[in-house]
């Protein structure tokens, strides 16, 4: 079973600044990596799949990169609505597995 | 617009049973694999179980295998999760989730319900 880790656990960022979130897999997942955003009391929302493809309706300030075991989600200029928890998830190997999340809060 | 509406959550005693439902609309339900993902209070996301588009293949995480059963009724556009022998550690919000692509399962999800809370406690 593939274990996903994320860093940092919490990221404090000012509005308008860039945020860089990391995700690591315990073994290669190729590019089968998704990112989700979850706000308090809401369901997760798919942001990125295939490591770098934005899902429908996702703003261009969200970008994903990486392959193999190391992945990055970048939010180029944080907006107020972007403060949330972000999860990565691998779907290359069964069972699918999620990382523990990175909370992005206001600095 | 994709809509997924879960129901059936509630408080149940350890060892009890509960059946969750997820009513789907806004897409061709019978073409997509479907999944249940859960989230314990204050914790992260955990994949629980998936079912193929036609319902002929099912997949479970180890901790629920033999206790939970996923099923679907494509004529009613509804997904189900029968949960038996419930334990305290099953306490969570349960989300139904739609695959991004038809067929599969591919195990990443572009549509989510609002979730239903299951609490297992005496």
mmCIF file of C-alpha atoms in Angstrom:
data_model
loop_
_atom_site.group_PDB
_atom_site.id
_atom_site.type_symbol
_atom_site.label_atom_id
_atom_site.label_comp_id
_atom_site.label_asym_id
_atom_site.label_seq_id
_atom_site.Cartn_x
_atom_site.Cartn_y
_atom_site.Cartn_z
ATOM 1 C CA UNK A 1 0.000 0.000 0.000
ATOM 2 C CA UNK A 2 1.360 3.416 -0.971
ATOM 3 C CA UNK A 3 1.711 5.950 1.829
ATOM 4 C CA UNK A 4 1.301 9.610 0.921
ATOM 5 C CA UNK A 5 2.898 12.367 2.964
ATOM 6 C CA UNK A 6 2.397 16.121 2.677
ATOM 7 C CA UNK A 7 4.415 19.076 3.862
ATOM 8 C CA UNK A 8 4.127 21.359 5.585
ATOM 9 C CA UNK A 9 1.178 20.436 7.787
ATOM 10 C CA UNK A 10 0.240 24.100 7.985
ATOM 11 C CA UNK A 11 1.262 26.930 5.668
ATOM 12 C CA UNK A 12 0.646 30.539 6.693
ATOM 13 C CA UNK A 13 0.470 32.852 3.713
ATOM 14 C CA UNK A 14 -0.617 36.434 3.107
ATOM 15 C CA UNK A 15 -3.245 37.149 0.429
ATOM 16 C CA UNK A 16 -1.583 37.761 -2.915
ATOM 17 C CA UNK A 17 1.468 35.674 -2.039
ATOM 18 C CA UNK A 18 2.519 32.410 -3.645
ATOM 19 C CA UNK A 19 1.923 29.109 -1.868
ATOM 20 C CA UNK A 20 3.859 25.924 -2.582
ATOM 21 C CA UNK A 21 2.571 22.626 -1.184
ATOM 22 C CA UNK A 22 4.472 19.339 -1.372
ATOM 23 C CA UNK A 23 3.304 15.757 -1.625
ATOM 24 C CA UNK A 24 5.458 12.642 -1.577
ATOM 25 C CA UNK A 25 4.594 9.027 -2.354
ATOM 26 C CA UNK A 26 6.314 6.059 -0.697
ATOM 27 C CA UNK A 27 6.861 4.563 -4.158
ATOM 28 C CA UNK A 28 6.394 5.764 -7.699
ATOM 29 C CA UNK A 29 2.833 6.629 -8.754
ATOM 30 C CA UNK A 30 3.854 7.840 -12.212
ATOM 31 C CA UNK A 31 1.638 10.886 -12.877
ATOM 32 C CA UNK A 32 -1.475 9.383 -11.314
ATOM 33 C CA UNK A 33 -1.799 12.079 -8.692
ATOM 34 C CA UNK A 34 -4.764 14.305 -7.857
ATOM 35 C CA UNK A 35 -5.121 17.364 -5.637
ATOM 36 C CA UNK A 36 -8.302 18.340 -3.788
ATOM 37 C CA UNK A 37 -9.327 21.440 -1.891
ATOM 38 C CA UNK A 38 -11.600 21.190 1.138
ATOM 39 C CA UNK A 39 -13.121 24.102 3.019
ATOM 40 C CA UNK A 40 -14.645 23.701 6.506
ATOM 41 C CA UNK A 41 -17.998 21.945 6.408
ATOM 42 C CA UNK A 42 -17.748 21.298 2.678
ATOM 43 C CA UNK A 43 -16.974 18.332 0.472
ATOM 44 C CA UNK A 44 -13.606 18.102 -1.275
ATOM 45 C CA UNK A 45 -13.271 19.629 -4.735
ATOM 46 C CA UNK A 46 -11.028 18.216 -7.447
ATOM 47 C CA UNK A 47 -8.373 20.746 -8.488
ATOM 48 C CA UNK A 48 -5.749 18.767 -10.403
ATOM 49 C CA UNK A 49 -5.493 15.279 -11.894
ATOM 50 C CA UNK A 50 -2.750 13.594 -13.843
ATOM 51 C CA UNK A 51 -0.361 15.566 -11.619
ATOM 52 C CA UNK A 52 -0.693 18.717 -13.721
ATOM 53 C CA UNK A 53 -4.077 18.918 -15.488
ATOM 54 C CA UNK A 54 -6.530 21.393 -14.011
ATOM 55 C CA UNK A 55 -10.045 20.100 -13.525
ATOM 56 C CA UNK A 56 -12.958 21.850 -15.167
ATOM 57 C CA UNK A 57 -13.563 25.354 -13.844
ATOM 58 C CA UNK A 58 -10.374 25.540 -11.766
ATOM 59 C CA UNK A 59 -8.619 28.933 -12.004
ATOM 60 C CA UNK A 60 -5.244 29.148 -13.707
ATOM 61 C CA UNK A 61 -3.552 30.292 -10.471
ATOM 62 C CA UNK A 62 -3.603 26.615 -9.425
ATOM 63 C CA UNK A 63 -0.887 24.505 -11.005
ATOM 64 C CA UNK A 64 0.485 21.055 -10.345
ATOM 65 C CA UNK A 65 3.816 19.495 -11.198
ATOM 66 C CA UNK A 66 5.920 16.435 -10.543
ATOM 67 C CA UNK A 67 5.998 12.743 -11.313
ATOM 68 C CA UNK A 68 7.161 9.540 -9.696
ATOM 69 C CA UNK A 69 7.304 10.248 -5.973
ATOM 70 C CA UNK A 70 7.547 14.040 -5.680
ATOM 71 C CA UNK A 71 4.709 16.438 -6.454
ATOM 72 C CA UNK A 72 3.941 20.105 -5.953
ATOM 73 C CA UNK A 73 0.780 22.182 -5.932
ATOM 74 C CA UNK A 74 1.390 25.883 -6.476
ATOM 75 C CA UNK A 75 -1.120 28.644 -5.943
ATOM 76 C CA UNK A 76 0.413 31.635 -7.687
ATOM 77 C CA UNK A 77 -1.409 34.445 -5.866
ATOM 78 C CA UNK A 78 -3.574 33.443 -2.943
ATOM 79 C CA UNK A 79 -7.112 34.730 -2.893
ATOM 80 C CA UNK A 80 -9.300 34.821 0.205
ATOM 81 C CA UNK A 81 -11.303 31.854 -1.057
ATOM 82 C CA UNK A 82 -8.165 29.699 -1.311
ATOM 83 C CA UNK A 83 -7.647 29.349 2.425
ATOM 84 C CA UNK A 84 -8.519 25.699 2.962
ATOM 85 C CA UNK A 85 -7.047 22.236 3.434
ATOM 86 C CA UNK A 86 -5.414 20.598 0.417
ATOM 87 C CA UNK A 87 -5.097 16.847 -0.036
ATOM 88 C CA UNK A 88 -3.085 14.887 -2.550
ATOM 89 C CA UNK A 89 -4.231 11.435 -3.628
ATOM 90 C CA UNK A 90 -2.558 8.714 -5.659
ATOM 91 C CA UNK A 91 -4.566 6.481 -7.940
ATOM 92 C CA UNK A 92 -1.776 4.587 -9.648
ATOM 93 C CA UNK A 93 -1.765 1.656 -7.251
ATOM 94 C CA UNK A 94 -4.703 -0.037 -5.569
ATOM 95 C CA UNK A 95 -5.889 0.875 -2.984
ATOM 96 C CA UNK A 96 -6.069 4.601 -3.703
ATOM 97 C CA UNK A 97 -4.659 6.650 -0.869
ATOM 98 C CA UNK A 98 -4.771 10.239 0.336
ATOM 99 C CA UNK A 99 -2.167 12.352 2.041
ATOM 100 C CA UNK A 100 -2.883 13.823 5.502
ATOM 101 C CA UNK A 101 -3.461 17.299 4.103
ATOM 102 C CA UNK A 102 -1.874 20.752 4.237
ATOM 103 C CA UNK A 103 -3.842 23.539 5.835
ATOM 104 C CA UNK A 104 -3.310 26.920 4.188
ATOM 105 C CA UNK A 105 -4.244 29.704 6.551
ATOM 106 C CA UNK A 106 -4.005 33.460 6.652
ATOM 107 C CA UNK A 107 -0.732 34.949 7.853
ATOM 108 C CA UNK B 1 -24.765 20.005 -13.132
ATOM 109 C CA UNK B 2 -23.675 16.941 -11.173
ATOM 110 C CA UNK B 3 -25.612 16.492 -7.945
ATOM 111 C CA UNK B 4 -25.032 13.795 -5.353
ATOM 112 C CA UNK B 5 -27.255 13.696 -2.286
ATOM 113 C CA UNK B 6 -26.416 11.310 0.540
ATOM 114 C CA UNK B 7 -28.839 10.207 3.206
ATOM 115 C CA UNK B 8 -29.187 7.566 5.886
ATOM 116 C CA UNK B 9 -26.567 8.628 8.398
ATOM 117 C CA UNK B 10 -27.204 8.802 12.113
ATOM 118 C CA UNK B 11 -26.337 7.448 15.527
ATOM 119 C CA UNK B 12 -25.983 3.691 15.856
ATOM 120 C CA UNK B 13 -24.688 1.435 18.610
ATOM 121 C CA UNK B 14 -21.541 -0.646 18.183
ATOM 122 C CA UNK B 15 -22.406 -3.839 16.330
ATOM 123 C CA UNK B 16 -25.383 -2.207 14.655
ATOM 124 C CA UNK B 17 -26.217 -1.622 11.005
ATOM 125 C CA UNK B 18 -26.967 1.331 8.793
ATOM 126 C CA UNK B 19 -27.698 1.795 5.112
ATOM 127 C CA UNK B 20 -26.536 4.902 3.293
ATOM 128 C CA UNK B 21 -27.981 6.099 0.002
ATOM 129 C CA UNK B 22 -26.677 8.532 -2.591
ATOM 130 C CA UNK B 23 -29.111 9.916 -5.163
ATOM 131 C CA UNK B 24 -27.368 11.053 -8.324
ATOM 132 C CA UNK B 25 -28.452 13.457 -11.037
ATOM 133 C CA UNK B 26 -26.973 15.625 -13.763
ATOM 134 C CA UNK B 27 -24.956 12.879 -15.456
ATOM 135 C CA UNK B 28 -25.381 9.419 -16.941
ATOM 136 C CA UNK B 29 -25.120 7.510 -13.677
ATOM 137 C CA UNK B 30 -24.913 4.087 -15.298
ATOM 138 C CA UNK B 31 -21.734 5.046 -17.185
ATOM 139 C CA UNK B 32 -19.592 5.887 -14.155
ATOM 140 C CA UNK B 33 -17.957 3.926 -11.378
ATOM 141 C CA UNK B 34 -18.877 5.305 -7.970
ATOM 142 C CA UNK B 35 -17.094 5.424 -4.635
ATOM 143 C CA UNK B 36 -17.601 6.049 -0.929
ATOM 144 C CA UNK B 37 -14.932 8.101 0.853
ATOM 145 C CA UNK B 38 -15.069 8.800 4.579
ATOM 146 C CA UNK B 39 -13.615 11.402 6.886
ATOM 147 C CA UNK B 40 -13.395 10.866 10.638
ATOM 148 C CA UNK B 41 -13.995 13.999 12.737
ATOM 149 C CA UNK B 42 -11.036 16.354 12.373
ATOM 150 C CA UNK B 43 -9.134 13.839 10.228
ATOM 151 C CA UNK B 44 -8.220 13.311 6.596
ATOM 152 C CA UNK B 45 -9.904 11.483 3.734
ATOM 153 C CA UNK B 46 -10.036 7.704 3.465
ATOM 154 C CA UNK B 47 -11.159 5.692 0.444
ATOM 155 C CA UNK B 48 -13.649 3.046 1.573
ATOM 156 C CA UNK B 49 -15.157 1.222 -1.401
ATOM 157 C CA UNK B 50 -15.876 1.509 -5.117
ATOM 158 C CA UNK B 51 -18.235 -0.139 -7.581
ATOM 159 C CA UNK B 52 -17.963 -0.403 -11.345
ATOM 160 C CA UNK B 53 -20.444 1.282 -13.664
ATOM 161 C CA UNK B 54 -22.446 -1.873 -14.230
ATOM 162 C CA UNK B 55 -22.212 -2.970 -10.621
ATOM 163 C CA UNK B 56 -20.456 -6.238 -11.435
ATOM 164 C CA UNK B 57 -17.168 -5.371 -9.718
ATOM 165 C CA UNK B 58 -16.659 -4.089 -6.193
ATOM 166 C CA UNK B 59 -13.578 -3.065 -4.214
ATOM 167 C CA UNK B 60 -13.103 -2.523 -0.471
ATOM 168 C CA UNK B 61 -10.507 -1.236 1.909
ATOM 169 C CA UNK B 62 -9.322 -3.938 4.270
ATOM 170 C CA UNK B 63 -10.890 -2.569 7.441
ATOM 171 C CA UNK B 64 -14.442 -2.784 6.070
ATOM 172 C CA UNK B 65 -14.232 -5.908 3.930
ATOM 173 C CA UNK B 66 -16.821 -8.435 5.054
ATOM 174 C CA UNK B 67 -18.771 -5.791 6.988
ATOM 175 C CA UNK B 68 -19.716 -3.210 4.323
ATOM 176 C CA UNK B 69 -21.429 -3.818 0.983
ATOM 177 C CA UNK B 70 -21.553 -1.319 -1.847
ATOM 178 C CA UNK B 71 -24.296 -1.628 -4.452
ATOM 179 C CA UNK B 72 -26.106 0.461 -7.003
ATOM 180 C CA UNK B 73 -29.441 0.667 -8.789
ATOM 181 C CA UNK B 74 -28.837 2.190 -12.199
ATOM 182 C CA UNK B 75 -32.561 2.329 -12.919
ATOM 183 C CA UNK B 76 -32.974 4.611 -9.895
ATOM 184 C CA UNK B 77 -29.640 6.471 -10.223
ATOM 185 C CA UNK B 78 -28.814 5.544 -6.659
ATOM 186 C CA UNK B 79 -25.710 4.287 -4.880
ATOM 187 C CA UNK B 80 -25.889 2.400 -1.594
ATOM 188 C CA UNK B 81 -23.618 1.433 1.273
ATOM 189 C CA UNK B 82 -24.834 -1.277 3.648
ATOM 190 C CA UNK B 83 -22.788 -1.106 6.842
ATOM 191 C CA UNK B 84 -22.964 -3.991 9.319
ATOM 192 C CA UNK B 85 -21.080 -4.785 12.529
ATOM 193 C CA UNK B 86 -20.292 -1.122 12.979
ATOM 194 C CA UNK B 87 -17.410 -0.069 15.197
ATOM 195 C CA UNK B 88 -16.517 3.184 16.913
ATOM 196 C CA UNK B 89 -13.725 3.672 14.377
ATOM 197 C CA UNK B 90 -16.303 3.778 11.569
ATOM 198 C CA UNK B 91 -17.535 7.115 12.911
ATOM 199 C CA UNK B 92 -17.103 9.590 10.071
ATOM 200 C CA UNK B 93 -18.742 11.715 7.435
ATOM 201 C CA UNK B 94 -19.371 9.475 4.455
ATOM 202 C CA UNK B 95 -19.174 11.047 1.005
ATOM 203 C CA UNK B 96 -20.295 9.496 -2.232
ATOM 204 C CA UNK B 97 -18.041 10.457 -5.109
ATOM 205 C CA UNK B 98 -18.251 10.295 -8.879
ATOM 206 C CA UNK B 99 -15.351 9.324 -11.115
ATOM 207 C CA UNK B 100 -14.043 11.918 -13.532
ATOM 208 C CA UNK B 101 -14.186 9.576 -16.507
ATOM 209 C CA UNK B 102 -16.768 7.000 -17.598
ATOM 210 C CA UNK B 103 -15.891 3.349 -17.145
ATOM 211 C CA UNK B 104 -13.174 2.595 -14.631
ATOM 212 C CA UNK B 105 -12.846 2.678 -11.715
ATOM 213 C CA UNK B 106 -9.924 5.064 -12.099
ATOM 214 C CA UNK B 107 -10.134 6.267 -8.510
ATOM 215 C CA UNK B 108 -10.100 10.034 -8.770
ATOM 216 C CA UNK B 109 -13.235 12.010 -8.256
ATOM 217 C CA UNK B 110 -14.705 15.143 -9.817
ATOM 218 C CA UNK B 111 -18.063 15.093 -8.074
ATOM 219 C CA UNK B 112 -18.828 14.800 -4.375
ATOM 220 C CA UNK B 113 -21.954 14.816 -2.254
ATOM 221 C CA UNK B 114 -22.295 16.966 0.854
ATOM 222 C CA UNK B 115 -21.723 13.942 3.089
ATOM 223 C CA UNK B 116 -23.723 12.170 5.763
ATOM 224 C CA UNK B 117 -22.497 11.706 9.326
ATOM 225 C CA UNK B 118 -22.373 8.240 10.836
ATOM 226 C CA UNK B 119 -21.758 8.096 14.578
ATOM 227 C CA UNK B 120 -21.114 4.739 16.221
ATOM 228 C CA UNK B 121 -21.465 5.041 19.973
ATOM 229 C CA UNK B 122 -23.264 3.484 22.909
#
